Short mmCIF file of C-alpha atoms and ligand atoms in Angstrom, two decimals:
data_model
loop_
_atom_site.label_atom_id
_atom_site.label_comp_id
_atom_site.label_asym_id
_atom_site.label_seq_id
_atom_site.Cartn_x
_atom_site.Cartn_y
_atom_site.Cartn_z
CA UNK A 1 28.19 -30.49 41.55
CA UNK A 2 31.24 -28.61 40.36
CA UNK A 3 31.71 -28.68 36.59
CA UNK A 4 35.07 -30.37 36.33
CA UNK A 5 34.43 -33.85 37.60
CA UNK A 6 36.79 -36.70 38.27
CA UNK A 7 35.61 -40.20 37.61
CA UNK A 8 36.57 -43.49 39.22
CA UNK A 9 35.59 -46.27 36.85
CA UNK A 10 35.05 -49.94 37.69
CA UNK A 11 35.50 -52.22 34.68
CA UNK A 12 37.22 -51.69 31.35
CA UNK A 13 35.35 -54.10 29.13
CA UNK A 14 33.21 -53.18 26.15
CA UNK A 15 31.25 -50.43 27.95
CA UNK A 16 34.24 -49.06 29.90
CA UNK A 17 36.19 -48.70 26.68
CA UNK A 18 33.13 -47.19 25.01
CA UNK A 19 32.89 -44.60 27.76
CA UNK A 20 36.59 -43.79 27.43
CA UNK A 21 36.19 -43.33 23.70
CA UNK A 22 33.04 -41.14 23.80
CA UNK A 23 34.42 -39.08 26.68
CA UNK A 24 37.53 -38.32 24.67
CA UNK A 25 35.54 -37.23 21.65
CA UNK A 26 33.05 -35.04 23.51
CA UNK A 27 33.77 -31.38 24.02
CA UNK A 28 30.75 -30.28 26.03
CA UNK A 29 31.60 -32.06 29.25
CA UNK A 30 34.53 -31.38 31.56
CA UNK A 31 35.09 -34.77 33.08
CA UNK A 32 38.18 -36.92 33.29
CA UNK A 33 38.83 -40.48 34.30
CA UNK A 34 41.19 -40.51 37.29
CA UNK A 35 41.43 -44.24 37.87
CA UNK A 36 40.02 -47.47 36.47
CA UNK A 37 39.69 -50.54 38.65
CA UNK A 38 40.22 -53.81 36.79
CA UNK A 39 40.28 -57.49 37.73
CA UNK A 40 43.06 -58.79 35.49
CA UNK A 41 46.18 -56.59 35.62
CA UNK A 42 48.09 -58.75 33.14
CA UNK A 43 45.68 -58.13 30.24
CA UNK A 44 47.07 -55.99 27.43
CA UNK A 45 45.36 -52.54 27.57
CA UNK A 46 45.47 -49.58 25.18
CA UNK A 47 46.07 -47.02 27.97
CA UNK A 48 48.91 -46.15 30.31
CA UNK A 49 49.27 -48.65 33.18
CA UNK A 50 49.24 -45.84 35.77
CA UNK A 51 45.53 -45.30 35.02
CA UNK A 52 44.66 -48.77 36.32
CA UNK A 53 44.44 -50.31 39.75
CA UNK A 54 43.19 -53.61 41.14
CA UNK A 55 42.46 -52.09 44.54
CA UNK A 56 38.84 -50.88 44.69
CA UNK A 57 39.50 -48.81 47.84
CA UNK A 58 41.99 -46.69 45.96
CA UNK A 59 38.98 -45.34 44.06
CA UNK A 60 36.24 -45.58 46.68
CA UNK A 61 38.31 -43.76 49.33
CA UNK A 62 39.85 -41.14 47.06
CA UNK A 63 38.44 -37.75 48.13
CA UNK A 64 39.33 -36.30 44.72
CA UNK A 65 36.99 -38.68 42.90
CA UNK A 66 33.49 -37.22 42.61
CA UNK A 67 31.65 -39.89 40.64
CA UNK A 68 31.90 -43.67 40.65
CA UNK A 69 31.08 -45.32 37.34
CA UNK A 70 30.23 -48.99 37.84
CA UNK A 71 30.57 -51.04 34.63
CA UNK A 72 31.33 -54.59 35.73
CA UNK A 73 29.16 -57.65 35.19
CA UNK A 74 29.38 -59.40 38.58
CA UNK A 75 26.24 -58.58 40.53
CA UNK A 76 27.42 -58.95 44.14
CA UNK A 77 30.70 -57.12 43.62
CA UNK A 78 28.86 -54.36 41.71
CA UNK A 79 26.32 -53.94 44.50
CA UNK A 80 29.12 -53.72 47.10
CA UNK A 81 30.84 -51.01 45.07
CA UNK A 82 27.65 -49.00 44.54
CA UNK A 83 26.51 -49.31 48.16
CA UNK A 84 29.94 -48.31 49.52
CA UNK A 85 30.13 -45.35 47.15
CA UNK A 86 26.66 -44.08 48.12
CA UNK A 87 27.54 -44.45 51.81
CA UNK A 88 30.69 -42.39 51.10
CA UNK A 89 28.35 -39.84 49.48
CA UNK A 90 29.87 -40.28 46.05
CA UNK A 91 27.40 -40.06 43.16
CA UNK A 92 27.18 -43.27 41.15
CA UNK A 93 26.45 -44.08 37.51
CA UNK A 94 25.82 -47.71 36.58
CA UNK A 95 24.80 -49.76 33.56
CA UNK A 96 24.20 -52.93 35.55
CA UNK A 97 20.53 -53.83 35.05
CA UNK A 98 20.79 -57.20 36.81
CA UNK A 99 22.32 -55.64 39.91
CA UNK A 100 19.71 -52.88 39.95
CA UNK A 101 16.80 -55.29 39.42
CA UNK A 102 18.01 -57.55 42.22
CA UNK A 103 18.80 -54.78 44.71
CA UNK A 104 16.27 -52.06 43.87
CA UNK A 105 14.76 -51.62 47.37
CA UNK A 106 18.20 -51.28 49.02
CA UNK A 107 19.39 -48.91 46.29
CA UNK A 108 16.33 -46.68 46.81
CA UNK A 109 16.97 -46.68 50.56
CA UNK A 110 20.65 -45.82 50.19
CA UNK A 111 19.91 -42.89 47.85
CA UNK A 112 17.38 -41.58 50.33
CA UNK A 113 19.48 -42.13 53.44
CA UNK A 114 22.69 -40.64 52.07
CA UNK A 115 21.01 -38.06 49.83
CA UNK A 116 23.31 -39.10 46.99
CA UNK A 117 22.33 -39.56 43.36
CA UNK A 118 22.44 -42.90 41.58
CA UNK A 119 21.80 -42.77 37.82
CA UNK A 120 21.45 -45.72 35.44
CA UNK A 121 20.13 -44.59 32.06
CA UNK A 122 22.57 -46.96 30.33
CA UNK A 123 20.96 -49.96 32.00
CA UNK A 124 17.85 -49.75 29.76
CA UNK A 125 18.14 -49.82 25.96
CA UNK A 126 21.66 -48.32 25.92
CA UNK A 127 21.52 -45.30 23.61
CA UNK A 128 17.75 -44.70 23.84
CA UNK A 129 16.92 -42.08 26.49
CA UNK A 130 14.28 -43.99 28.43
CA UNK A 131 14.45 -43.36 32.15
CA UNK A 132 14.88 -39.61 32.27
CA UNK A 133 12.07 -39.33 29.72
CA UNK A 134 9.79 -41.49 31.84
CA UNK A 135 10.68 -39.45 34.94
CA UNK A 136 10.50 -35.97 33.42
CA UNK A 137 8.70 -35.88 30.10
CA UNK A 138 6.01 -38.38 31.06
CA UNK A 139 5.64 -36.89 34.51
CA UNK A 140 2.01 -35.92 34.04
CA UNK A 141 0.87 -37.94 31.08
CA UNK A 142 -1.10 -41.00 32.00
CA UNK A 143 1.02 -43.79 30.64
CA UNK A 144 -0.93 -46.81 29.53
CA UNK A 145 1.66 -49.15 28.08
CA UNK A 146 5.31 -49.57 27.25
CA UNK A 147 6.38 -52.33 24.96
CA UNK A 148 9.38 -53.03 22.87
CA UNK A 149 12.56 -54.79 22.02
CA UNK A 150 14.84 -54.30 25.00
CA UNK A 151 17.62 -56.75 24.23
CA UNK A 152 20.10 -56.13 21.43
CA UNK A 153 21.70 -59.59 21.35
CA UNK A 154 18.50 -61.56 20.82
CA UNK A 155 17.34 -59.03 18.26
CA UNK A 156 20.68 -59.38 16.50
CA UNK A 157 20.31 -63.18 16.48
CA UNK A 158 16.69 -63.13 15.28
CA UNK A 159 17.47 -60.53 12.60
CA UNK A 160 20.29 -62.68 11.23
CA UNK A 161 18.09 -65.77 11.26
CA UNK A 162 15.31 -63.99 9.35
CA UNK A 163 17.37 -61.70 7.11
CA UNK A 164 20.42 -63.80 6.35
CA UNK A 165 19.43 -67.39 7.13
CA UNK A 166 22.22 -67.60 9.71
CA UNK A 167 21.89 -70.28 12.32
CA UNK A 168 21.33 -69.49 15.97
CA UNK A 169 24.76 -70.51 17.31
CA UNK A 170 26.65 -68.64 14.64
CA UNK A 171 24.62 -65.45 15.24
CA UNK A 172 25.06 -65.74 19.02
CA UNK A 173 28.81 -66.10 18.59
CA UNK A 174 28.88 -62.92 16.50
CA UNK A 175 26.80 -61.07 19.13
CA UNK A 176 29.35 -62.14 21.75
CA UNK A 177 32.31 -61.09 19.65
CA UNK A 178 30.76 -57.69 18.98
CA UNK A 179 30.34 -57.13 22.73
CA UNK A 180 26.53 -57.14 22.64
CA UNK A 181 25.91 -60.25 24.73
CA UNK A 182 26.21 -60.51 28.50
CA UNK A 183 29.20 -62.35 30.02
CA UNK A 184 26.65 -65.13 30.58
CA UNK A 185 24.71 -65.05 27.26
CA UNK A 186 21.88 -67.19 28.65
CA UNK A 187 20.74 -63.98 30.38
CA UNK A 188 20.08 -62.56 26.91
CA UNK A 189 18.77 -65.72 25.24
CA UNK A 190 16.40 -66.67 28.07
CA UNK A 191 14.89 -63.21 28.37
CA UNK A 192 16.36 -62.30 31.78
CA UNK A 193 18.22 -59.24 30.56
CA UNK A 194 15.05 -57.83 28.95
CA UNK A 195 13.15 -58.63 32.14
CA UNK A 196 15.61 -56.70 34.35
CA UNK A 197 15.21 -53.70 32.06
CA UNK A 198 11.42 -54.03 32.12
CA UNK A 199 11.50 -54.16 35.92
CA UNK A 200 13.44 -50.88 36.02
CA UNK A 201 11.05 -49.31 33.50
CA UNK A 202 8.04 -50.41 35.60
CA UNK A 203 9.24 -48.35 38.54
CA UNK A 204 9.87 -45.22 36.50
CA UNK A 205 6.71 -45.57 34.39
CA UNK A 206 4.13 -46.83 36.87
CA UNK A 207 5.75 -46.59 40.33
CA UNK A 208 5.63 -50.37 40.67
CA UNK A 209 8.56 -52.01 42.44
CA UNK A 210 8.89 -55.74 41.70
CA UNK A 211 11.30 -58.59 42.25
CA UNK A 212 12.65 -60.31 39.12
CA UNK A 213 10.70 -63.49 39.94
CA UNK A 214 7.42 -61.54 39.69
CA UNK A 215 7.81 -61.09 35.92
CA UNK A 216 7.39 -63.97 33.46
CA UNK A 217 10.26 -64.31 30.99
CA UNK A 218 10.37 -66.81 28.16
CA UNK A 219 13.36 -66.53 25.86
CA UNK A 220 14.19 -67.39 22.26
CA UNK A 221 16.20 -70.56 22.92
CA UNK A 222 13.29 -72.95 22.28
CA UNK A 223 12.23 -71.49 18.94
CA UNK A 224 12.30 -74.33 16.40
CA UNK A 225 13.02 -74.23 12.65
CA UNK A 226 9.36 -75.09 12.05
CA UNK A 227 8.30 -71.99 14.03
CA UNK A 228 10.56 -69.87 11.85
CA UNK A 229 9.09 -71.43 8.68
CA UNK A 230 5.59 -70.78 10.06
CA UNK A 231 6.48 -67.11 10.70
CA UNK A 232 7.81 -66.74 7.14
CA UNK A 233 4.67 -68.30 5.67
CA UNK A 234 2.63 -65.71 7.58
CA UNK A 235 4.89 -62.91 6.36
CA UNK A 236 5.96 -62.21 9.92
CA UNK A 237 9.21 -62.18 11.88
CA UNK A 238 9.89 -63.25 15.41
CA UNK A 239 11.06 -60.70 17.97
CA UNK A 240 11.63 -60.90 21.73
CA UNK A 241 9.08 -58.50 23.18
CA UNK A 242 8.93 -56.98 26.66
CA UNK A 243 5.65 -55.42 27.62
CA UNK A 244 4.10 -53.72 30.63
CA UNK A 245 0.64 -52.24 30.40
CA UNK A 246 -2.30 -51.02 32.38
CA UNK A 247 -5.45 -53.07 32.22
CA UNK A 248 -8.29 -51.55 34.25
CA UNK A 249 -6.75 -50.85 37.65
CA UNK A 250 -3.81 -53.23 37.41
CA UNK A 251 -0.56 -53.50 35.51
CA UNK A 252 0.78 -56.70 33.99
CA UNK A 253 4.22 -57.40 32.50
CA UNK A 254 6.07 -60.15 30.65
CA UNK A 255 8.92 -60.92 28.27
CA UNK A 256 8.12 -63.34 25.43
CA UNK A 257 8.96 -63.99 21.81
CA UNK A 258 6.23 -62.84 19.47
CA UNK A 259 5.28 -62.97 15.81
CA UNK A 260 5.54 -59.44 14.49
CA UNK A 261 3.90 -58.59 11.18
CA UNK A 262 5.62 -56.68 8.44
CA UNK A 263 3.54 -53.55 8.96
CA UNK A 264 4.29 -53.41 12.70
CA UNK A 265 6.64 -50.71 13.91
CA UNK A 266 8.77 -53.21 15.82
CA UNK A 267 9.33 -55.19 12.63
CA UNK A 268 11.64 -52.39 11.52
CA UNK A 269 13.90 -52.75 14.54
CA UNK A 270 16.80 -54.89 13.38
CA UNK A 271 20.09 -56.29 14.63
CA UNK A 272 21.45 -54.67 17.81
CA UNK A 273 18.83 -51.92 17.73
CA UNK A 274 16.15 -51.64 20.40
CA UNK A 275 12.72 -50.09 19.93
CA UNK A 276 10.27 -48.78 22.48
CA UNK A 277 6.61 -47.98 21.91
CA UNK A 278 5.23 -45.72 24.61
CA UNK A 279 1.52 -45.12 24.87
CA UNK A 280 -0.03 -42.40 26.99
CA UNK A 281 -3.62 -41.34 27.45
CA UNK A 282 -2.93 -37.92 25.90
CA UNK A 283 0.30 -38.32 23.95
CA UNK A 284 -0.99 -41.57 22.40
CA UNK A 285 1.66 -43.55 20.48
CA UNK A 286 5.32 -42.64 20.44
CA UNK A 287 8.22 -44.69 19.18
CA UNK A 288 11.89 -44.58 20.19
CA UNK A 289 14.56 -46.53 18.36
CA UNK A 290 18.31 -46.70 18.87
CA UNK A 291 21.28 -48.97 19.42
CA UNK A 292 20.52 -51.15 22.41
CA UNK A 293 23.94 -52.70 22.91
CA UNK A 294 27.60 -52.05 22.17
CA UNK A 295 30.41 -50.03 23.72
CA UNK A 296 29.85 -46.60 22.20
CA UNK A 297 26.05 -46.73 22.39
CA UNK A 298 26.12 -47.70 26.07
CA UNK A 299 29.08 -45.41 26.78
CA UNK A 300 27.08 -42.48 25.39
CA UNK A 301 24.25 -43.15 27.87
CA UNK A 302 26.76 -43.39 30.73
CA UNK A 303 28.26 -40.08 29.63
CA UNK A 304 24.81 -38.52 29.51
CA UNK A 305 24.29 -39.52 33.16
CA UNK A 306 27.68 -38.07 34.11
CA UNK A 307 26.66 -34.87 32.36
CA UNK A 308 23.30 -34.87 34.20
CA UNK A 309 25.19 -35.02 37.50
CA UNK A 310 26.94 -31.76 36.61
CA UNK A 311 23.55 -30.02 36.89
CA UNK A 312 22.65 -31.95 40.04
CA UNK A 313 20.12 -34.21 38.39
CA UNK A 314 18.77 -37.12 40.41
CA UNK A 315 15.78 -39.41 39.97
CA UNK A 316 12.88 -38.28 42.09
CA UNK A 317 10.95 -41.49 41.45
CA UNK A 318 7.97 -39.33 40.65
CA UNK A 319 5.52 -42.17 39.98
CA UNK A 320 6.36 -43.67 43.37
CA UNK A 321 5.83 -40.27 45.01
CA UNK A 322 2.57 -39.77 43.12
CA UNK A 323 1.30 -42.93 44.83
CA UNK A 324 -0.53 -44.14 41.76
CA UNK A 325 -1.38 -47.25 43.77
CA UNK A 326 -1.53 -49.45 40.73
CA UNK A 327 -1.67 -53.11 41.63
CA UNK A 328 0.53 -55.55 39.78
CA UNK A 329 -1.28 -58.63 38.57
CA UNK A 330 -0.61 -61.35 36.01
CA UNK A 331 -4.32 -62.04 35.68
CA UNK A 332 -4.32 -61.20 31.99
CA UNK A 333 -5.28 -63.17 28.89
CA UNK A 334 -2.71 -63.70 26.13
CA UNK A 335 -3.14 -65.27 22.71
CA UNK A 336 -0.30 -67.72 22.18
CA UNK A 337 1.00 -70.09 19.54
CA UNK A 338 2.40 -73.27 21.10
CA UNK A 339 4.32 -75.79 19.01
CA UNK A 340 5.24 -79.19 20.41
CA UNK A 341 6.65 -82.59 19.54
CA UNK A 342 4.17 -85.48 19.64
CA UNK A 343 3.48 -86.43 23.26
CA UNK A 344 4.30 -82.94 24.60
CA UNK A 345 0.96 -81.29 23.79
CA UNK A 346 -0.03 -78.93 26.63
CA UNK A 347 -3.29 -79.80 28.41
CA UNK A 348 -6.23 -78.12 26.64
CA UNK A 349 -7.88 -77.31 29.98
CA UNK A 350 -5.06 -74.82 30.71
CA UNK A 351 -6.40 -72.62 27.91
CA UNK A 352 -9.44 -70.35 28.11
CA UNK A 353 -10.11 -71.07 24.44
CA UNK A 354 -8.37 -72.80 21.54
CA UNK A 355 -8.90 -71.45 18.05
CA UNK A 356 -6.64 -73.75 16.01
CA UNK A 357 -4.91 -77.11 16.31
CA UNK A 358 -2.59 -78.45 13.64
CA UNK A 359 -1.07 -81.92 13.87
CA UNK A 360 1.00 -83.41 11.03
CA UNK A 361 4.00 -85.69 10.69
CA UNK A 362 6.53 -82.95 11.30
CA UNK A 363 4.70 -79.97 12.83
CA UNK A 364 2.24 -79.72 15.69
CA UNK A 365 0.87 -76.53 17.13
CA UNK A 366 -2.14 -74.97 18.73
CA UNK A 367 -3.28 -71.39 19.02
CA UNK A 368 -5.26 -70.38 22.07
CA UNK A 369 -5.79 -67.86 24.82
CA UNK A 370 -4.29 -68.50 28.20
CA UNK A 371 -4.10 -66.53 31.42
CA UNK A 372 -0.59 -65.25 32.11
CA UNK A 373 -0.90 -66.49 35.71
CA UNK A 374 -1.69 -69.98 34.44
CA UNK A 375 1.25 -69.85 32.03
CA UNK A 376 3.61 -68.92 34.87
CA UNK A 377 2.45 -71.91 36.93
CA UNK A 378 2.32 -74.57 34.21
CA UNK A 379 5.06 -77.22 34.25
CA UNK A 380 4.86 -77.75 30.45
CA UNK A 381 6.22 -74.23 29.96
CA UNK A 382 9.63 -75.58 30.99
CA UNK A 383 9.53 -78.51 28.56
CA UNK A 384 12.27 -77.99 25.93
CA UNK A 385 10.10 -79.83 23.36
CA UNK A 386 7.55 -77.03 23.56
CA UNK A 387 7.93 -73.57 22.11
CA UNK A 388 5.64 -70.65 22.99
CA UNK A 389 5.19 -67.42 21.07
CA UNK A 390 2.70 -64.61 21.28
CA UNK A 391 0.54 -64.39 18.19
CA UNK A 392 0.25 -61.14 16.28
CA UNK A 393 -2.88 -60.45 18.36
CA UNK A 394 -1.17 -61.57 21.58
N1 HSE B 1 23.35 -57.84 26.56
C1 HSE B 1 22.61 -56.62 26.44
C2 HSE B 1 21.82 -56.65 25.15
C3 HSE B 1 23.56 -55.47 26.47
O1 HSE B 1 22.13 -57.47 24.30
O2 HSE B 1 20.89 -55.87 25.01
C4 HSE B 1 22.89 -54.13 26.58
O3 HSE B 1 22.13 -54.02 27.74
#
């Protein structure tokens, strides 16, 4: 692609403004925003009105625009924009993990059919370079597991609860005000956002293409005060963990809250930061940490993709091409801590083993091992009077 590129941007929220700001402070890249498509023309904006339009075709059909940058939150509209752009052979950069996770097969087909690049580094862990590393650096290493904190909002909430004794609602409100949370914050709180990111990582790490429903996600919304007290007594914190790993010839994946001990690397990942532990057969353990949410952090990843397009970078989906033929299976044992109100105790026969049961006037819990498949099928998992966390051995 020629060096001086013109961008057509969709969305001018937290990330759009972040991109504008980092682009204007970066000298290395010769790119300029030609037009920004917005939904609400009456909103007060810090830039000249001539830069904005409400007509998406003005951008999509402009032959002078080389790259479409999709930064809106609506999934269907975002997919329409991306698909139309790829069909018009315009390269696309997106940060929309939900849209990608829900439309991955079509997006792979469109890239192939129209031989047009689609980059989305900003969709996973914002400022941490994850996807290009998985594609290029870990091309030949045999990856065995990837686990980490992939959602900034929930980490921000949990950090405030543990560090500053803030309550959940107050911390969530702050995360929304700071632009960390999704437009629908239940996507963060219930673990969907982390799951979409994990799904994208699974394709680039292991060549496994899944649907969102294939991955178990259990969020932080059911964590009770008693669970937090229990964690403190054990000198641990609670973090929302996303994990995918090889076990024999299959790969399993899930998103769940977990007790994390003080000495654990992920214990040091606080507030809106994300952390990723990558394990390979030869490289062994590596740890990446960086801001996982926020305008500038995400804008910097978007800018990095725009820059990659200037040297004709595109994902080759190397693990898919390598035909690793790894099966995906949730047949995997987890050690969990389950707390419950009286009368909501999960059936013991669902567990492979139970190592502890505690029942008192105000706190009931059990610790046991359970198959992930069983967990995904059990009705009690959806009971709001039950709270499930991975133990430190989980
Ligand atoms: N809502 C997301 C988060 C934004 O909190 O991590 C970044 O993907």
